[in-house]
Short mmCIF file of C-alpha atoms in Angstrom, two decimals:
data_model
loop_
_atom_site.label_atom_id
_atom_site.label_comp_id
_atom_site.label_asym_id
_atom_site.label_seq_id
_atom_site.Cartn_x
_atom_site.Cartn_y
_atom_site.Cartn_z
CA UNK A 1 -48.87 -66.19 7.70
CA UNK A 2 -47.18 -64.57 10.10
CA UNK A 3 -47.40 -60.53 10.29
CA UNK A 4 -46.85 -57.75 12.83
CA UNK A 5 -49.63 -55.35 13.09
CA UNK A 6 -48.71 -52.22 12.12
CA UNK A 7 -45.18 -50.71 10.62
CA UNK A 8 -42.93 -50.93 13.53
CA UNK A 9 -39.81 -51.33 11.03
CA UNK A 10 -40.57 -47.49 9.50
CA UNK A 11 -39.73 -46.49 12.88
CA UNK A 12 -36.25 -45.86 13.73
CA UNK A 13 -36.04 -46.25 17.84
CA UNK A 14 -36.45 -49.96 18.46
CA UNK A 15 -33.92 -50.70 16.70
CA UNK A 16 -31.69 -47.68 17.57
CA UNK A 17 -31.76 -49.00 20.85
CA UNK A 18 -30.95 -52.54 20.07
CA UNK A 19 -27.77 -51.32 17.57
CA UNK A 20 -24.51 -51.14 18.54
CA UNK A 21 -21.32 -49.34 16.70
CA UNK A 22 -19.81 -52.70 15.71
CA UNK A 23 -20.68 -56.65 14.97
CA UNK A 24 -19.50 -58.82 17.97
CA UNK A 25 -16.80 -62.02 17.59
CA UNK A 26 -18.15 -63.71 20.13
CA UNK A 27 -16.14 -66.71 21.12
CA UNK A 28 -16.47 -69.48 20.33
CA UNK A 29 -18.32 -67.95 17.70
CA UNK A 30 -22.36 -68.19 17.49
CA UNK A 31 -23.60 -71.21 15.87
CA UNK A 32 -26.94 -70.68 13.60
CA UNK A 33 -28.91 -73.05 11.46
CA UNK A 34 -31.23 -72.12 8.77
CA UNK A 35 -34.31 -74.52 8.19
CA UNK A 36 -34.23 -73.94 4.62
CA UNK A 37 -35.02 -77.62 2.98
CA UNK A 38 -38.84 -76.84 2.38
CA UNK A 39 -40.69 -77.02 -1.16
CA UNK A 40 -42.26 -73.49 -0.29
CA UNK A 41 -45.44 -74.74 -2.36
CA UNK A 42 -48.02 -71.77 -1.35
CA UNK A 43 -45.60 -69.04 -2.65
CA UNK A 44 -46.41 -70.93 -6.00
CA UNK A 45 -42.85 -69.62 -6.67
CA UNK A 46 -40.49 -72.58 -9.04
CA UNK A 47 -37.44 -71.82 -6.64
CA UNK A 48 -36.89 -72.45 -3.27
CA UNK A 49 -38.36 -69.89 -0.94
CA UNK A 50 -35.29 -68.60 0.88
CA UNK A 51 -34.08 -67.80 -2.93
CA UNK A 52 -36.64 -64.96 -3.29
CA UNK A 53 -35.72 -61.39 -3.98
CA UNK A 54 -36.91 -58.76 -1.80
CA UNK A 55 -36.88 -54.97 -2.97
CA UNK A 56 -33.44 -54.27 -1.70
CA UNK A 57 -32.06 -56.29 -4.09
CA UNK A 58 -31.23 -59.52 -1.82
CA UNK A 59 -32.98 -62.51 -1.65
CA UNK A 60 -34.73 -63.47 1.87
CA UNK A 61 -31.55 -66.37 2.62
CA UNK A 62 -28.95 -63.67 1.67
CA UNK A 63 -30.77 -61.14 3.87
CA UNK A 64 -30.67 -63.21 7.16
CA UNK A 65 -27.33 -63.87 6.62
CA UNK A 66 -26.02 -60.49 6.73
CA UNK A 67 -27.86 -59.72 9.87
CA UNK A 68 -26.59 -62.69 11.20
CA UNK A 69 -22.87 -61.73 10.64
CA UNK A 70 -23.94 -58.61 11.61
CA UNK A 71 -25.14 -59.22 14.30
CA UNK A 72 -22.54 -61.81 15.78
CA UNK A 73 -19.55 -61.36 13.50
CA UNK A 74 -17.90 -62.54 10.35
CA UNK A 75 -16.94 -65.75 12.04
CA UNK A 76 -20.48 -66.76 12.70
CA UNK A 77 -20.49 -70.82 12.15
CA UNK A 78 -23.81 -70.94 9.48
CA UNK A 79 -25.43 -74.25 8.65
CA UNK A 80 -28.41 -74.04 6.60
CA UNK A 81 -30.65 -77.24 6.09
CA UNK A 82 -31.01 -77.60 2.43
CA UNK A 83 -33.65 -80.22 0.03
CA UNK A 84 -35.54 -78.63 -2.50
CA UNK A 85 -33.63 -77.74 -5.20
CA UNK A 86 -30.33 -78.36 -3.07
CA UNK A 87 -28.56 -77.06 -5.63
CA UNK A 88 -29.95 -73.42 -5.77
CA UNK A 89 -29.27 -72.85 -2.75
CA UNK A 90 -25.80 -74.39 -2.41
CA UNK A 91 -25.19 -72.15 -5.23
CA UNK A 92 -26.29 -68.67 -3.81
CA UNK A 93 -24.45 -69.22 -0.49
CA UNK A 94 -20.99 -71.25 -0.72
CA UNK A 95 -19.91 -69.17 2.30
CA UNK A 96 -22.10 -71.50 4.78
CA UNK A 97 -21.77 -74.70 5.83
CA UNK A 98 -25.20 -77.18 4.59
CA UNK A 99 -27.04 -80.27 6.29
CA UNK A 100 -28.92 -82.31 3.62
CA UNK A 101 -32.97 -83.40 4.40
CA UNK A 102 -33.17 -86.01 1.77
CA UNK A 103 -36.88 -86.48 3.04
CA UNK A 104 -38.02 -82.89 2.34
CA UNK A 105 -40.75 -83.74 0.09
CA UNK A 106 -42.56 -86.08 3.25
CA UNK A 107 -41.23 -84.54 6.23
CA UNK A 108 -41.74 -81.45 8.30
CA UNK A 109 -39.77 -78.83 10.66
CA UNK A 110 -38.47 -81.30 13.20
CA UNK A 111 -36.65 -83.68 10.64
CA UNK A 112 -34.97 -80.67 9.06
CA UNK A 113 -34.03 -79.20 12.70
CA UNK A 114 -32.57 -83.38 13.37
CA UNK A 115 -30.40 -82.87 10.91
CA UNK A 116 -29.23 -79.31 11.47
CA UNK A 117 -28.72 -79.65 15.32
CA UNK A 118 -27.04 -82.69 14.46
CA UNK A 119 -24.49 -81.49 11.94
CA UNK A 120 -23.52 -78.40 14.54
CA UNK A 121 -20.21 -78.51 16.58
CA UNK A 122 -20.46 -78.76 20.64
CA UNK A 123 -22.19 -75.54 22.23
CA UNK A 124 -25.76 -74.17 21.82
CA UNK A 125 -27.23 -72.79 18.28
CA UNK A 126 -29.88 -70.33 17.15
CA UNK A 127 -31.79 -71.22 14.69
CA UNK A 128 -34.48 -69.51 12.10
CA UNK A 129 -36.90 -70.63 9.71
CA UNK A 130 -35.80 -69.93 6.52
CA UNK A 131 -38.98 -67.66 5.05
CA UNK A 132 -38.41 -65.05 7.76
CA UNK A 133 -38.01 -61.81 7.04
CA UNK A 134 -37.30 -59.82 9.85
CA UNK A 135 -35.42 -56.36 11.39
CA UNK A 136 -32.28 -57.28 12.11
CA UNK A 137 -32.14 -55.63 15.59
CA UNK A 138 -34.01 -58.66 16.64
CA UNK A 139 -30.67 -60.12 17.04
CA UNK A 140 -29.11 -57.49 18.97
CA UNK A 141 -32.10 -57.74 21.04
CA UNK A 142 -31.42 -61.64 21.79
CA UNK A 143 -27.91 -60.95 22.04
CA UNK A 144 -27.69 -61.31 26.00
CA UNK A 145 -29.55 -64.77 26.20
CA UNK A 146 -27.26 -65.77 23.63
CA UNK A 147 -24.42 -65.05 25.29
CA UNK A 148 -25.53 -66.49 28.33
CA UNK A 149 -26.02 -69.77 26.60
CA UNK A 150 -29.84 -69.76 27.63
CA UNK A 151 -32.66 -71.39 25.80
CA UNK A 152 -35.52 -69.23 24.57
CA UNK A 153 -38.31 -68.86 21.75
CA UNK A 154 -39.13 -65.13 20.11
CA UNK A 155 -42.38 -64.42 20.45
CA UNK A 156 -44.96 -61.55 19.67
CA UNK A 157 -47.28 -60.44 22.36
CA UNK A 158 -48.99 -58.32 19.84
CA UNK A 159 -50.84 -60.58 17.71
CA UNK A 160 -52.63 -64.10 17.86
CA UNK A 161 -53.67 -65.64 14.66
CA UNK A 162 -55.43 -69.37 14.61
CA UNK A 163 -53.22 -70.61 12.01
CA UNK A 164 -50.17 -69.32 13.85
CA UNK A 165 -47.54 -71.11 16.18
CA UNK A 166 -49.23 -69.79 19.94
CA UNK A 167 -47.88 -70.40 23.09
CA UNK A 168 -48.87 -70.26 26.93
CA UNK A 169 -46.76 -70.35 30.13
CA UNK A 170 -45.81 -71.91 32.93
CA UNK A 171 -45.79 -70.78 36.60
CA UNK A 172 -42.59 -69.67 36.43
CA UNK A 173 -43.03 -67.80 33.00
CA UNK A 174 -41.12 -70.45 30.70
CA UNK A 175 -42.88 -71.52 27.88
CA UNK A 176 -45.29 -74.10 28.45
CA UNK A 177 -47.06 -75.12 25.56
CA UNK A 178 -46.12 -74.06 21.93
CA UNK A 179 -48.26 -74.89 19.15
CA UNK A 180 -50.94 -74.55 16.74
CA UNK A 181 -53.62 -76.12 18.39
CA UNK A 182 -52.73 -74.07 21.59
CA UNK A 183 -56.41 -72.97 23.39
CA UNK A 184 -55.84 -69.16 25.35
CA UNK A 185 -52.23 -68.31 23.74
CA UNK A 186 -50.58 -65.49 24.71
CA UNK A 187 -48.89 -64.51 22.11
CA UNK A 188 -47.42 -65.52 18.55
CA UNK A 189 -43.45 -67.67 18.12
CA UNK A 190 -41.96 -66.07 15.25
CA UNK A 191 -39.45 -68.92 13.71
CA UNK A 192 -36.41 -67.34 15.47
CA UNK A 193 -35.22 -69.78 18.55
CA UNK A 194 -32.15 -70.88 20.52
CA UNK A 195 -31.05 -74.04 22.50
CA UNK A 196 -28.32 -73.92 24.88
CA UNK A 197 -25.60 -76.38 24.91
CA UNK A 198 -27.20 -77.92 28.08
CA UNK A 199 -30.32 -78.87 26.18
CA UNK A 200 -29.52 -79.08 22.76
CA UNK A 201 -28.50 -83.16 22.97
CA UNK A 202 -32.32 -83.90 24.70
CA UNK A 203 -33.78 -81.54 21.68
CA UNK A 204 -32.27 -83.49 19.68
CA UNK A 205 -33.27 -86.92 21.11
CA UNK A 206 -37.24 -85.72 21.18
CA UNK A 207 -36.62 -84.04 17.27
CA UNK A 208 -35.53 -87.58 15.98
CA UNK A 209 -38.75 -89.26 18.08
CA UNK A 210 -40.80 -87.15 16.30
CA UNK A 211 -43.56 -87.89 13.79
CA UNK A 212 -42.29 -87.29 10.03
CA UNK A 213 -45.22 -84.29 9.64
CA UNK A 214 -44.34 -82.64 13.00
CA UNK A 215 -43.46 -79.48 13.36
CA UNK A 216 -40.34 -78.76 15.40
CA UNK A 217 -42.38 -77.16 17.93
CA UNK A 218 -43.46 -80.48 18.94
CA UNK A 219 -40.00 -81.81 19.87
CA UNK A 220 -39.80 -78.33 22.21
CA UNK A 221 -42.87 -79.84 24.22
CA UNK A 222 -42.64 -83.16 24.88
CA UNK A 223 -38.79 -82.01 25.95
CA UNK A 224 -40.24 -79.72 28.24
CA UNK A 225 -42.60 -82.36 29.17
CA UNK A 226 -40.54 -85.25 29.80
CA UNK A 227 -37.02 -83.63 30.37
CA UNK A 228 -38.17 -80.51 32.35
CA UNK A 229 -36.15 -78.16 29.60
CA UNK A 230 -36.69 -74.24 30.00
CA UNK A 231 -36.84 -72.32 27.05
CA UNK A 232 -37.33 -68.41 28.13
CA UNK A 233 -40.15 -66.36 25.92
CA UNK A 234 -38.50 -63.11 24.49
CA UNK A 235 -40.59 -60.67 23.33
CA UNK A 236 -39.34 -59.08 20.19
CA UNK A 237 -43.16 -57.22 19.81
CA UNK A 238 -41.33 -54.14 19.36
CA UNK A 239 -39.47 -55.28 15.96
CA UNK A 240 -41.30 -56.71 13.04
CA UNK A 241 -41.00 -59.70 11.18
CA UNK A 242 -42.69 -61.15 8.35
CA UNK A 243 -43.33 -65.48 7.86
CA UNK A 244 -43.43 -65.50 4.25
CA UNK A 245 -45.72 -68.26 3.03
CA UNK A 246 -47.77 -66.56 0.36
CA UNK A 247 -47.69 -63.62 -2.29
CA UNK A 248 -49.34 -61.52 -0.35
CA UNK A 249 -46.78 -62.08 2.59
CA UNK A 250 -44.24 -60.89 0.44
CA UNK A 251 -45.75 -57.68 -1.12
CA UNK A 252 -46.29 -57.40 3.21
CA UNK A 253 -42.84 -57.79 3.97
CA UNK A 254 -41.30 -55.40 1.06
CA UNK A 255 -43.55 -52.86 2.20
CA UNK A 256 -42.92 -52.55 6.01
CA UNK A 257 -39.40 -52.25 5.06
CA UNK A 258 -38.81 -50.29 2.09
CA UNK A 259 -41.78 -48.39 1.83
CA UNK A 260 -44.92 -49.38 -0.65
CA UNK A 261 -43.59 -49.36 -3.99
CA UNK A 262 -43.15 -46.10 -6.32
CA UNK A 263 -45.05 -45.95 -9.51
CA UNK A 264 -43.57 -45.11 -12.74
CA UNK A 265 -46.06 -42.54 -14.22
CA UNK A 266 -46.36 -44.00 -18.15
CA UNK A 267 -44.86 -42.70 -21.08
CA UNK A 268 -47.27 -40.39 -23.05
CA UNK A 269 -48.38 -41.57 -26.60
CA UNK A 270 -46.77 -40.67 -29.41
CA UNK A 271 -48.68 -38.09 -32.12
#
């Protein structure tokens, strides 16, 4: 589970700041995957995970791609990595491309990343975990590293949970380690990353090498290992964001951002 720490997303001026008056077209336009192909067993939910409604009235899937297109315009180029009940999902969204993990059932992160990194066009992608909820100024806030095609992994300063994806840096302040075994982290990744267009092709290489019950966080190490790749830490402590992996995640998420929900006071008995 993944949570911020206190209600961050009930306050208006983080993400004031990080709004502008209109979505971008950025061009060529912003490639994004979402890693979306997982059985999402501990929500104990009989559709996929992305497909879950949250109190506005969208599900989480539909909800990251509005702040995507949002965020980077209509035209962004959306691949999400589908398995689990393929068909669900291909349903909900026919405006997005999809990458198929035929292995979802025995695999982990880095197989579905393979195959989403491998279906995308030339240039660098951002991509998301697909149980994410999150405020969508986090993508205004990442908007200049984007642009600049630079690789880099969101992170929260603000909390540091054991069963969490932790990380530690480098002398030079680039992420050095990044997983959940990491001893002294500094901080929390929250599931939303980017590769540049330099690095993406030795991502790639290191995501196929991988183990079949890796995490994708893996592949980002041994890269930076063995390639000397740079990804860049941003700190998007001031936003919130939500990993949805159990019930109680969810009843977390719906109330940082709408509020706790309002009770109907009952009817009174008849007679």
């Amino acid at each position: 589970m993944n949570v911020r720490t206190t209600d961050r997303a009930l306050t208006s001026s983080p993400r004031d700041l990080a709004r502008t008056a209109a979505p971008r077209h950025l061009h060529p336009p912003v490639q994004a995957v979402i890693l979306a192909a997982g059985m999402g067993t501990r929500l104990g939910r009989s559709t996929p995970k992305p497909l879950t409604p949250l109190r506005d009235g969208r599900t989480i899937q539909r909800r990251q791609l509005d702040a995507l297109r949002d965020a980077f315009g209509a035209d962004t180029d959306i691949t999400v990595v589908v398995g689990f009940s393929s068909d669900l999902l291909m349903t909900a969204s026919p405006d997005v491309r999809f990458a198929y993990n035929p292995h979802y059932a025995s695999t982990n992160t880095s197989k579905s990343l393979w195959r989403g990194l491998s279906n995308c066009r030339d240039g660098g992608v951002l991509w998301m975990n697909g149980d994410v909820v999150f405020d969508p100024a986090v993508l205004e806030h990442v908007l200049s590293c984007v642009r600049a095609d630079e690789s880099f992994i969101c992170v929260d300063t603000a909390t540091v949970a054991d069963e969490e994806i932790k990380y530690t840096l480098d002398a030079d302040g680039y992420i050095r380690e990044l997983s959940k075994t990491v001893v002294g982290g500094l901080g929390e990744a929250v599931g939303i990353n980017y590769v540049s267009s330099e690095d993406k092709a030795a991502l790639i290489a290191h995501l196929d090498a991988c183990g079949d019950q890796d995490y994708f966080e893996r592949a980002i190490e041994t890269a930076i290992a063995l390639e000397g790749l740079r990804f860049r830490p941003l700190d998007i402590s001031a936003f919130s964001a939500v990993e949805v992996d159990f019930e109680r995640d969810l009843e977390r998420a719906n109330t940082l951002f709408w509020g706790p929900p309002v009770l109907q006071p009952l009817a009174a008995e008849a007679g």
